[in-house]
Tab-separated table of C-alpha atoms (C1' of nucleotides) in Angstrom:
chain	number	residue	atom	x	y	z
W	11	MET	CA	9.743	-1.309	-10.212
W	12	ILE	CA	6.121	-0.795	-9.377
W	13	ASP	CA	7.268	1.285	-6.399
W	14	ARG	CA	9.246	3.508	-8.718
W	15	ILE	CA	6.214	4.021	-10.928
W	16	GLN	CA	4.100	4.879	-7.907
W	17	ARG	CA	6.657	7.390	-6.733
W	18	LEU	CA	6.751	8.911	-10.190
W	19	THR	CA	3.139	9.919	-9.655
W	20	ALA	CA	4.057	11.533	-6.360
W	21	TYR	CA	7.023	13.335	-7.878
W	22	ARG	CA	4.883	14.713	-10.677
W	23	ARG	CA	2.382	16.075	-8.203
W	24	SER	CA	5.109	17.756	-6.154
W	25	LEU	CA	6.878	19.092	-9.222
W	26	GLU	CA	3.679	20.657	-10.510
W	27	LEU	CA	3.137	22.358	-7.177
W	28	LEU	CA	6.714	23.649	-7.149
W	29	GLN	CA	6.449	24.769	-10.758
W	30	SER	CA	3.263	26.684	-10.139
W	31	ALA	CA	5.092	28.383	-7.270
W	32	GLY	CA	7.556	29.688	-9.848
W	33	ILE	CA	10.426	27.367	-8.997
W	34	LEU	CA	12.524	26.123	-11.921
W	35	SER	CA	14.752	23.453	-10.430
W	36	VAL	CA	14.867	21.118	-7.438
W	37	THR	CA	17.606	19.274	-5.613
W	38	SER	CA	17.031	15.687	-4.578
W	39	PRO	CA	16.711	16.519	-0.857
W	40	LEU	CA	14.104	19.172	-1.599
W	41	LEU	CA	11.972	16.939	-3.794
W	42	ALA	CA	12.316	14.142	-1.256
W	43	GLU	CA	11.019	16.453	1.459
W	44	SER	CA	8.083	17.501	-0.645
W	45	SER	CA	7.102	14.054	-1.827
W	46	GLY	CA	7.737	12.154	1.371
W	47	THR	CA	10.712	10.013	0.472
W	48	SER	CA	14.515	10.245	0.751
W	49	ALA	CA	17.089	11.994	-1.428
W	50	SER	CA	18.780	8.690	-2.225
W	51	VAL	CA	15.565	7.217	-3.522
W	52	VAL	CA	14.850	10.293	-5.635
W	53	ARG	CA	18.262	10.121	-7.273
W	54	LYS	CA	18.085	6.390	-7.816
W	55	ASP	CA	14.613	6.637	-9.314
W	56	PHE	CA	15.588	9.386	-11.715
W	57	SER	CA	18.824	7.725	-12.648
W	58	SER	CA	17.026	4.451	-13.389
W	59	PHE	CA	14.661	6.268	-15.747
W	60	GLY	CA	17.475	8.209	-17.379
W	61	LEU	CA	16.345	11.539	-15.958
W	62	GLN	CA	19.456	13.621	-15.422
W	63	GLY	CA	20.234	16.576	-13.230
W	64	LYS	CA	23.086	19.044	-13.087
W	65	ARG	CA	25.892	18.285	-10.649
W	66	ARG	CA	25.561	21.743	-9.346
W	67	GLY	CA	22.029	23.040	-9.698
W	68	GLY	CA	19.861	19.961	-9.206
W	69	TYR	CA	17.142	18.852	-11.623
W	70	ALA	CA	15.295	21.136	-14.035
W	71	ILE	CA	11.613	20.823	-13.193
W	72	ALA	CA	10.414	21.290	-16.765
W	73	ASP	CA	12.704	18.505	-17.967
W	74	LEU	CA	11.571	16.187	-15.222
W	75	LEU	CA	7.915	16.755	-16.015
W	76	THR	CA	8.525	16.150	-19.706
W	77	GLY	CA	10.483	13.019	-18.900
W	78	ILE	CA	7.879	11.647	-16.529
W	79	SER	CA	5.129	12.262	-19.068
W	80	ALA	CA	7.126	10.345	-21.643
W	81	ILE	CA	7.653	7.414	-19.273
W	82	LEU	CA	3.956	7.273	-18.436
W	83	GLU	CA	3.001	7.852	-22.056
W	84	GLY	CA	1.485	4.438	-22.774
W	85	VAL	CA	-0.208	4.456	-19.386
W	86	SER	CA	-2.493	7.420	-19.755
W	87	ARG	CA	-3.816	6.489	-23.139
W	88	GLN	CA	-5.730	3.552	-21.726
W	89	GLY	CA	-9.455	3.748	-21.108
W	90	VAL	CA	-10.834	3.015	-17.657
W	91	ILE	CA	-14.237	1.599	-16.796
W	92	LEU	CA	-15.892	1.245	-13.416
W	93	VAL	CA	-18.061	-1.679	-12.323
W	94	GLY	CA	-20.370	-1.126	-9.362
W	95	CYS	CA	-21.962	2.233	-8.713
W	96	GLY	CA	-22.984	1.908	-5.107
W	97	ASN	CA	-21.828	4.157	-2.342
W	98	LEU	CA	-18.113	3.941	-3.093
W	99	GLY	CA	-18.495	3.464	-6.834
W	100	GLN	CA	-20.453	6.704	-7.197
W	101	ALA	CA	-17.676	8.612	-5.495
W	102	LEU	CA	-15.004	7.034	-7.671
W	103	LEU	CA	-17.068	7.798	-10.755
W	104	HIS	CA	-16.782	11.492	-10.024
W	105	TYR	CA	-13.375	11.486	-8.387
W	106	LYS	CA	-11.308	14.305	-9.838
W	107	GLY	CA	-7.928	12.982	-8.781
W	108	PHE	CA	-7.696	10.251	-11.422
W	109	SER	CA	-7.517	12.718	-14.266
W	110	GLU	CA	-4.280	14.251	-12.951
W	111	GLY	CA	-2.354	11.544	-14.706
W	112	GLY	CA	-4.557	11.630	-17.764
W	113	LEU	CA	-6.598	8.598	-16.787
W	114	ALA	CA	-10.353	8.986	-16.874
W	115	ILE	CA	-13.331	6.716	-16.352
W	116	THR	CA	-15.110	6.529	-19.693
W	117	ALA	CA	-18.058	4.362	-18.657
W	118	ALA	CA	-19.537	2.676	-15.613
W	119	PHE	CA	-21.776	-0.347	-15.063
W	120	ASP	CA	-24.266	-1.546	-12.484
W	121	THR	CA	-26.839	-4.313	-12.286
W	122	ASP	CA	-29.355	-2.117	-10.491
W	123	PRO	CA	-31.535	-0.278	-13.064
W	124	ALA	CA	-32.084	2.485	-10.514
W	125	ARG	CA	-28.414	3.337	-10.779
W	126	THR	CA	-27.994	3.258	-14.532
W	127	ASN	CA	-27.963	6.435	-16.550
W	128	PRO	CA	-26.684	5.991	-20.096
W	129	ARG	CA	-26.733	9.737	-20.637
W	130	GLY	CA	-24.682	10.616	-17.581
W	131	ARG	CA	-21.127	11.866	-17.804
W	132	PRO	CA	-19.672	9.327	-17.539
W	133	PRO	CA	-22.604	7.107	-18.564
W	134	VAL	CA	-23.746	4.293	-16.273
W	135	HIS	CA	-24.889	1.256	-18.219
W	136	PRO	CA	-26.590	-1.984	-17.194
W	137	LEU	CA	-24.033	-4.734	-16.761
W	138	ASP	CA	-25.223	-6.688	-19.782
W	139	LYS	CA	-23.987	-3.896	-22.011
W	140	LEU	CA	-20.446	-4.540	-20.800
W	141	GLU	CA	-19.331	-6.603	-23.763
W	142	ARG	CA	-20.588	-4.146	-26.339
W	143	ILE	CA	-19.305	-0.985	-24.683
W	144	LEU	CA	-15.961	-2.582	-23.961
W	145	ALA	CA	-15.595	-3.617	-27.593
W	146	GLU	CA	-16.421	-0.095	-28.723
W	147	SER	CA	-14.269	1.775	-26.245
W	148	GLY	CA	-11.315	-0.577	-26.091
W	149	ALA	CA	-10.766	0.175	-22.406
W	150	SER	CA	-8.117	-2.022	-20.811
W	151	ILE	CA	-8.353	-0.953	-17.168
W	152	ALA	CA	-11.241	-1.515	-14.755
W	153	ILE	CA	-12.148	-0.494	-11.242
W	154	ILE	CA	-14.137	-3.034	-9.247
W	155	ALA	CA	-16.445	-1.544	-6.625
W	156	VAL	CA	-19.068	-4.278	-6.415
W	157	PRO	CA	-20.191	-6.157	-3.281
W	158	ASP	CA	-17.684	-8.725	-1.994
W	159	HIS	CA	-19.538	-11.776	-3.196
W	160	ALA	CA	-19.710	-10.487	-6.765
W	161	ALA	CA	-16.077	-9.446	-7.088
W	162	GLN	CA	-14.519	-12.685	-8.366
W	163	LYS	CA	-17.243	-13.186	-10.952
W	164	THR	CA	-16.865	-9.591	-12.089
W	165	LEU	CA	-13.126	-10.022	-12.460
W	166	GLU	CA	-13.599	-13.073	-14.648
W	167	THR	CA	-16.121	-11.323	-16.863
W	168	LEU	CA	-13.804	-8.372	-17.259
W	169	ALA	CA	-10.849	-10.591	-18.057
W	170	ALA	CA	-12.879	-12.429	-20.662
W	171	HIS	CA	-13.534	-9.147	-22.414
W	172	GLY	CA	-10.010	-7.893	-22.633
W	173	ILE	CA	-9.411	-5.991	-19.402
W	174	ARG	CA	-5.740	-6.250	-18.442
W	175	GLY	CA	-5.527	-4.268	-15.210
W	176	VAL	CA	-7.914	-4.057	-12.278
W	177	LEU	CA	-8.092	-1.873	-9.201
W	178	ASN	CA	-10.196	-3.817	-6.734
W	179	PHE	CA	-11.975	-2.188	-3.776
W	180	ALA	CA	-13.768	-5.332	-2.604
W	181	PRO	CA	-11.979	-6.560	0.534
W	182	VAL	CA	-11.504	-10.095	-0.755
W	183	HIS	CA	-8.548	-11.759	-2.394
W	184	LEU	CA	-9.236	-12.261	-6.082
W	185	HIS	CA	-7.719	-14.960	-8.236
W	186	ALA	CA	-6.517	-13.204	-11.332
W	187	PRO	CA	-6.616	-14.965	-14.684
W	188	ALA	CA	-3.267	-15.065	-16.502
W	189	GLY	CA	-2.267	-11.748	-17.995
W	190	VAL	CA	-4.547	-9.691	-15.756
W	191	HIS	CA	-3.026	-7.538	-13.025
W	192	VAL	CA	-5.085	-6.978	-9.913
W	193	ARG	CA	-4.261	-4.414	-7.292
W	194	ASN	CA	-6.268	-4.222	-4.094
W	195	VAL	CA	-7.286	-1.190	-2.101
W	196	ASN	CA	-8.643	-2.326	1.222
W	197	LEU	CA	-9.990	0.654	3.112
W	198	GLU	CA	-10.828	-1.261	6.260
W	199	MET	CA	-7.280	-2.578	6.406
W	200	GLU	CA	-5.850	0.906	6.049
W	201	LEU	CA	-8.058	2.400	8.729
W	202	GLU	CA	-7.453	-0.485	11.069
W	203	SER	CA	-3.684	-0.209	10.740
W	204	VAL	CA	-3.784	3.499	11.507
W	205	ALA	CA	-5.980	2.770	14.493
W	206	TRP	CA	-3.501	0.164	15.654
W	207	LEU	CA	-0.592	2.577	15.431
W	208	ALA	CA	-2.585	5.197	17.292
W	209	SER	CA	-3.490	2.730	20.018
W	210	LEU	CA	0.132	2.009	20.867
W	211	PRO	CA	1.449	3.597	24.020
W	212	ARG	CA	4.235	6.017	23.147
W	213	SER	CA	6.707	3.681	24.788
W	214	ALA	CA	5.998	0.924	22.283
W	215	GLU	CA	6.467	2.917	19.141
W	216	HIS	CA	9.578	1.017	18.213
W	217	LEU	CA	7.196	-1.751	17.145
W	218	GLU	CA	6.177	0.302	14.163
W	219	ARG	CA	8.958	-0.993	11.951
W	220	LYS	CA	11.048	-3.599	13.651
W	221	ASP	CA	10.148	-7.252	13.584
W	222	SER	CA	8.502	-8.964	16.577
S	10	MET	CA	4.741	-5.219	12.269
S	11	ILE	CA	2.288	-2.971	10.551
S	12	ASP	CA	2.161	-5.524	7.736
S	13	ARG	CA	1.242	-8.221	10.204
S	14	ILE	CA	-1.578	-6.099	11.561
S	15	GLN	CA	-2.850	-5.439	8.076
S	16	ARG	CA	-2.811	-9.116	7.255
S	17	LEU	CA	-4.671	-9.832	10.481
S	18	THR	CA	-7.581	-7.902	9.017
S	19	ALA	CA	-7.414	-10.005	5.860
S	20	TYR	CA	-7.235	-13.235	7.844
S	21	ARG	CA	-10.256	-12.275	9.896
S	22	ARG	CA	-12.261	-11.612	6.786
S	23	SER	CA	-11.295	-14.958	5.267
S	24	LEU	CA	-11.875	-16.812	8.510
S	25	GLU	CA	-15.347	-15.367	8.842
S	26	LEU	CA	-16.186	-16.470	5.327
S	27	LEU	CA	-14.857	-19.964	6.000
S	28	GLN	CA	-16.677	-20.132	9.313
S	29	SER	CA	-19.972	-19.129	7.757
S	30	ALA	CA	-19.389	-21.910	5.246
S	31	GLY	CA	-19.403	-24.318	8.180
S	32	ILE	CA	-15.672	-24.978	8.264
S	33	LEU	CA	-14.101	-25.384	11.707
S	34	SER	CA	-10.377	-25.386	11.065
S	35	VAL	CA	-7.886	-24.236	8.440
S	36	THR	CA	-4.367	-25.217	7.514
S	37	SER	CA	-1.854	-22.509	6.747
S	38	PRO	CA	-1.789	-23.233	2.995
S	39	LEU	CA	-5.576	-23.010	2.820
S	40	LEU	CA	-5.783	-19.713	4.677
S	41	ALA	CA	-2.918	-18.376	2.598
S	42	GLU	CA	-4.795	-19.250	-0.563
S	43	SER	CA	-7.935	-17.575	0.672
S	44	SER	CA	-6.283	-14.417	1.942
S	45	GLY	CA	-3.730	-13.952	-0.797
S	46	THR	CA	-0.478	-14.613	1.007
S	47	SER	CA	1.810	-17.613	1.596
S	48	ALA	CA	1.657	-20.436	4.102
S	49	SER	CA	4.985	-19.395	5.620
S	50	VAL	CA	3.713	-15.905	6.265
S	51	VAL	CA	0.511	-17.199	7.822
S	52	ARG	CA	2.417	-19.429	10.219
S	53	LYS	CA	4.927	-16.750	11.095
S	54	ASP	CA	2.199	-14.192	11.696
S	55	PHE	CA	0.224	-16.484	13.953
S	56	SER	CA	3.283	-17.664	15.797
S	57	SER	CA	4.388	-14.088	16.424
S	58	PHE	CA	1.008	-13.299	17.974
S	59	GLY	CA	0.960	-16.503	20.017
S	60	LEU	CA	-1.867	-18.037	18.022
S	61	GLN	CA	-1.295	-21.767	18.015
S	62	GLY	CA	-2.484	-24.555	15.773
S	63	LYS	CA	-2.469	-28.324	16.029
S	64	ARG	CA	0.465	-30.142	14.432
S	65	ARG	CA	-2.004	-32.338	12.730
S	66	GLY	CA	-5.281	-30.557	12.148
S	67	GLY	CA	-4.291	-26.978	11.440
S	68	TYR	CA	-5.752	-23.981	13.242
S	69	ALA	CA	-9.177	-23.861	14.920
S	70	ILE	CA	-11.076	-21.018	13.275
S	71	ALA	CA	-13.010	-20.066	16.391
S	72	ASP	CA	-9.781	-19.780	18.389
S	73	LEU	CA	-8.154	-17.687	15.705
S	74	LEU	CA	-11.073	-15.282	15.565
S	75	THR	CA	-11.093	-14.944	19.332
S	76	GLY	CA	-7.360	-14.380	19.335
S	77	ILE	CA	-7.447	-11.809	16.577
S	78	SER	CA	-10.229	-9.917	18.332
S	79	ALA	CA	-8.144	-9.847	21.482
S	80	ILE	CA	-5.101	-8.521	19.615
S	81	LEU	CA	-7.153	-5.794	17.970
S	82	GLU	CA	-9.024	-5.107	21.197
S	83	GLY	CA	-7.655	-1.639	21.874
S	84	VAL	CA	-7.952	-0.768	18.210
S	85	SER	CA	-11.663	-1.049	17.736
S	86	ARG	CA	-12.609	0.924	20.791
S	87	GLN	CA	-11.329	4.133	19.284
S	88	GLY	CA	-13.693	6.666	17.803
S	89	VAL	CA	-13.230	7.821	14.226
S	90	ILE	CA	-14.138	11.175	12.731
S	91	LEU	CA	-14.150	12.291	9.119
S	92	VAL	CA	-13.110	15.703	7.863
S	93	GLY	CA	-14.277	16.718	4.410
S	94	CYS	CA	-17.632	15.578	3.053
S	95	GLY	CA	-17.199	16.191	-0.643
S	96	ASN	CA	-17.453	13.536	-3.280
S	97	LEU	CA	-15.125	11.025	-1.666
S	98	GLY	CA	-15.897	12.015	1.927
S	99	GLN	CA	-19.611	11.333	1.465
S	100	ALA	CA	-18.851	7.820	0.271
S	101	LEU	CA	-16.501	7.140	3.171
S	102	LEU	CA	-19.099	8.480	5.587
S	103	HIS	CA	-21.471	5.731	4.549
S	104	TYR	CA	-18.929	3.051	3.767
S	105	LYS	CA	-20.015	-0.217	5.359
S	106	GLY	CA	-16.636	-1.916	5.262
S	107	PHE	CA	-15.114	0.010	8.163
S	108	SER	CA	-17.480	-1.462	10.689
S	109	GLU	CA	-16.249	-5.013	10.025
S	110	GLY	CA	-13.440	-4.425	12.456
S	111	GLY	CA	-15.615	-2.534	14.895
S	112	LEU	CA	-14.448	0.881	13.782
S	113	ALA	CA	-17.135	3.381	12.942
S	114	ILE	CA	-17.227	7.028	11.990
S	115	THR	CA	-19.001	8.823	14.813
S	116	ALA	CA	-19.033	12.325	13.345
S	117	ALA	CA	-18.021	14.232	10.250
S	118	PHE	CA	-17.084	17.839	9.516
S	119	ASP	CA	-17.177	20.197	6.557
S	120	THR	CA	-16.727	23.912	6.054
S	121	ASP	CA	-19.525	24.105	3.493
S	122	PRO	CA	-22.859	24.768	5.277
S	123	ALA	CA	-24.664	23.041	2.412
S	124	ARG	CA	-23.018	19.800	3.434
S	125	THR	CA	-23.574	19.947	7.167
S	126	ASN	CA	-26.371	18.014	8.781
S	127	PRO	CA	-26.056	17.742	12.559
S	128	ARG	CA	-28.978	15.330	12.681
S	129	GLY	CA	-27.601	12.900	10.136
S	130	ARG	CA	-26.326	9.492	11.023
S	131	PRO	CA	-23.458	10.073	11.381
S	132	PRO	CA	-23.932	13.824	11.921
S	133	VAL	CA	-22.043	16.306	9.741
S	134	HIS	CA	-20.976	19.397	11.680
S	135	PRO	CA	-19.438	22.685	10.607
S	136	LEU	CA	-15.694	22.609	11.073
S	137	ASP	CA	-15.709	25.107	13.927
S	138	LYS	CA	-17.520	22.568	16.083
S	139	LEU	CA	-14.503	20.260	15.805
S	140	GLU	CA	-12.968	21.132	19.143
S	141	ARG	CA	-16.186	20.700	21.081
S	142	ILE	CA	-17.303	17.459	19.437
S	143	LEU	CA	-13.829	15.994	19.696
S	144	ALA	CA	-13.698	16.794	23.399
S	145	GLU	CA	-17.068	15.156	23.927
S	146	SER	CA	-16.502	12.063	21.846
S	147	GLY	CA	-12.860	11.441	22.636
S	148	ALA	CA	-12.200	10.166	19.133
S	149	SER	CA	-8.534	9.512	18.430
S	150	ILE	CA	-8.613	8.595	14.726
S	151	ALA	CA	-9.466	10.846	11.800
S	152	ILE	CA	-9.973	10.454	8.082
S	153	ILE	CA	-8.899	13.405	5.952
S	154	ALA	CA	-10.843	13.833	2.720
S	155	VAL	CA	-10.459	17.560	2.208
S	156	PRO	CA	-9.051	19.306	-0.895
S	157	ASP	CA	-5.264	19.036	-1.286
S	158	HIS	CA	-4.461	22.572	-0.247
S	159	ALA	CA	-6.369	22.227	3.034
S	160	ALA	CA	-4.889	18.886	4.092
S	161	GLN	CA	-1.829	20.037	6.025
S	162	LYS	CA	-3.797	22.649	7.948
S	163	THR	CA	-6.472	20.090	8.744
S	164	LEU	CA	-3.855	17.670	10.036
S	165	GLU	CA	-2.421	20.273	12.359
S	166	THR	CA	-5.831	21.213	13.720
S	167	LEU	CA	-6.638	17.569	14.341
S	168	ALA	CA	-3.304	16.950	16.037
S	169	ALA	CA	-3.863	19.950	18.267
S	170	HIS	CA	-7.103	18.438	19.462
S	171	GLY	CA	-5.832	15.018	20.368
S	172	ILE	CA	-6.107	12.978	17.181
S	173	ARG	CA	-3.344	10.345	17.125
S	174	GLY	CA	-3.916	8.522	13.848
S	175	VAL	CA	-4.910	9.833	10.442
S	176	LEU	CA	-5.899	8.185	7.197
S	177	ASN	CA	-5.235	10.775	4.521
S	178	PHE	CA	-6.868	10.670	1.088
S	179	ALA	CA	-5.411	13.964	-0.141
S	180	PRO	CA	-2.641	13.145	-2.622
S	181	VAL	CA	-0.034	15.293	-0.905
S	182	HIS	CA	2.683	14.382	1.550
S	183	LEU	CA	1.754	15.621	5.011
S	184	HIS	CA	4.200	16.555	7.732
S	185	ALA	CA	2.953	14.801	10.817
S	186	PRO	CA	3.383	16.404	14.229
S	187	ALA	CA	5.166	14.204	16.764
S	188	GLY	CA	3.002	11.426	18.100
S	189	VAL	CA	0.571	11.473	15.184
S	190	HIS	CA	0.588	8.634	12.668
S	191	VAL	CA	-0.399	9.450	9.130
S	192	ARG	CA	-1.149	6.850	6.503
S	193	ASN	CA	-1.817	7.864	2.936
S	194	VAL	CA	-4.238	6.373	0.458
S	195	ASN	CA	-3.470	7.789	-2.966
S	196	LEU	CA	-6.086	6.585	-5.406
S	197	GLU	CA	-4.473	8.140	-8.449
S	198	MET	CA	-1.212	6.395	-7.624
S	199	GLU	CA	-2.961	3.067	-7.313
S	200	LEU	CA	-4.835	3.404	-10.572
S	201	GLU	CA	-1.766	4.642	-12.381
S	202	SER	CA	0.342	1.717	-11.228
S	203	VAL	CA	-2.278	-0.766	-12.379
S	204	ALA	CA	-2.441	1.023	-15.706
S	205	TRP	CA	1.317	0.830	-15.975
S	206	LEU	CA	1.341	-2.908	-15.328
S	207	ALA	CA	-1.418	-3.392	-17.871
S	208	SER	CA	0.455	-1.370	-20.442
S	209	LEU	CA	3.501	-3.624	-20.342
S	210	PRO	CA	3.891	-5.995	-23.246
S	211	ARG	CA	3.672	-9.571	-22.013
S	212	SER	CA	7.336	-9.999	-22.787
S	213	ALA	CA	8.332	-7.382	-20.225
S	214	GLU	CA	6.411	-8.733	-17.293
S	215	HIS	CA	9.565	-9.663	-15.453
S	216	LEU	CA	9.847	-5.956	-14.670
S	217	GLU	CA	6.989	-6.267	-12.251
S	218	ARG	CA	9.181	-7.228	-9.330
S	219	LYS	CA	12.831	-7.252	-10.196
S	220	ASP	CA	14.952	-4.153	-10.006
S	221	SER	CA	15.788	-2.272	-13.173
X	11	DT	C1'	39.001	27.475	-7.248
X	12	DA	C1'	35.888	25.753	-3.704
X	13	DG	C1'	31.587	23.989	-2.829
X	14	DA	C1'	27.411	21.730	-3.818
X	15	DT	C1'	25.044	18.046	-5.688
X	16	DT	C1'	24.640	14.287	-8.705
X	17	DG	C1'	25.130	9.370	-9.973
X	18	DT	C1'	26.573	5.056	-8.356
X	19	DT	C1'	28.470	1.623	-5.530
X	20	DA	C1'	28.661	-0.847	-1.154
X	21	DA	C1'	26.450	-1.740	3.369
X	22	DT	C1'	22.392	-2.364	5.850
X	23	DC	C1'	18.063	-3.645	6.795
X	24	DG	C1'	13.765	-6.074	6.825
X	25	DA	C1'	10.655	-9.064	4.786
X	26	DT	C1'	9.716	-13.208	2.335
X	27	DT	C1'	10.697	-17.882	1.116
X	28	DA	C1'	12.534	-22.403	1.766
X	29	DA	C1'	13.450	-26.096	4.470
X	30	DC	C1'	13.023	-29.194	8.072
X	31	DA	C1'	12.944	-31.000	12.739
X	32	DA	C1'	9.383	-31.454	16.174
X	33	DT	C1'	5.074	-33.512	17.061
X	34	DC	C1'	0.211	-34.373	17.121
F	6	DT	C1'	2.688	-46.239	13.289
F	7	DA	C1'	2.858	-43.211	9.325
F	8	DG	C1'	1.665	-38.988	7.606
F	9	DA	C1'	0.456	-34.308	7.804
F	10	DT	C1'	1.242	-29.892	9.431
F	11	DT	C1'	3.046	-26.727	12.681
F	12	DG	C1'	6.698	-23.694	14.509
F	13	DT	C1'	11.175	-22.060	13.752
F	14	DT	C1'	15.566	-21.456	11.792
F	15	DA	C1'	18.510	-20.427	7.876
F	16	DA	C1'	18.828	-18.683	3.099
F	17	DT	C1'	17.295	-15.541	-0.199
F	18	DC	C1'	15.723	-11.598	-1.996
F	19	DG	C1'	14.808	-6.821	-2.769
F	20	DA	C1'	14.572	-2.305	-1.207
F	21	DT	C1'	16.454	1.413	1.381
F	22	DT	C1'	20.250	3.918	3.298
F	23	DA	C1'	24.911	5.503	3.602
F	24	DA	C1'	28.841	7.031	1.584
F	25	DC	C1'	31.697	9.039	-1.680
F	26	DA	C1'	34.051	9.814	-6.013
F	27	DA	C1'	32.919	12.406	-10.097
F	28	DT	C1'	31.961	16.873	-11.772
F	29	DC	C1'	29.548	21.064	-12.858
DNA sequence: TAGATTGTTAATCGATTAACAATC
DNA sequence: TAGATTGTTAATCGATTAACAATC
């Protein structure tokens, strides 16, 4: 299910591109091509969300976009905060891509006074303001971009103050309190796996998918 | 297979933490706990790479680390370049986490003269120096952090100059030339899926895994 | 009508989990 | 020895792919 939701984001992006190119409808093979999946998956995804096409002309892009927005309705109304404004955190704080889906970082936090700026957009507060700001803003999603050793503690603090979903960039496994969803983005892991694929001799490329 | 390689990176991280805590050996359940997987997977991974434990005492951490290094040997000797030094690119350029596995960005590129700095560490060159620098350095891995519309073109240029693996941060599906491996990191997708999970009422949490 | 494309079902595939015999 | 833990095999699970009947 989570895979379907993720693909929905990809579909939306592709559909917007197609729409701004003046195209009104897509077939499943075309959308699959544009979003990097297969026609079967596209049809199954849409069918499972009740998004219907025409047996002849494919799917109406406007309808799909409306439908996807409706499905992700509850998602984009949630506030997002960021904890840790170091190298990576700073970049995430100003990352434009998040807002595509309507999500936006409303506040950030850091322990280092040199990094705080309560008048910034978004504002960067000292960590001890977390409880207050969280109570005011009602954010339910957090991004963790703190040093490894601080990540678990940060998660627990966030959970204690009502955060229900966390995107964690610290390359450590976090133990999530009940009711809190943690998703990890491990950049080293991603780069390393690409490097591994690239290091394979062409003759061994069957290893990519198959087991052992 | 790619999953195994990814987990290898996670195991290494956990093993280093355990080792620096003075621990000499781990059992599969313990390592699983620390790296966020299951004991079965740990044992199967190790067994598939020929990493052996003792039927009684578990796995010797030093041996595992040596073994993992050997497996990832060819991986870490490859040079990495970065294309696109905007908001996200700048952060990746100075991201410490990559070097854990021995990978390091040796040079970066940007079309904007205001962002170039050939004397930086790592240096940031204008894009038209790509061919020359790539020929000199022999890098085979690239990170793409350019605006969406420039990503496909960038990929093709990189492929033409010998890049064999790409980590792409642009949220668009890229068509990879033969022999080039592309892996996508889509930050919006990740955040959106966490937000979706968090938006579920507790009663619907069975949707997380199961189909429809 | 004939043809294209959906929506859905069945087949395939791979990955994870469970279980347990081997053994240190 | 008895007990703990590996290494491996079999069972389960879910996701993807293939195929095709329904139908616009």
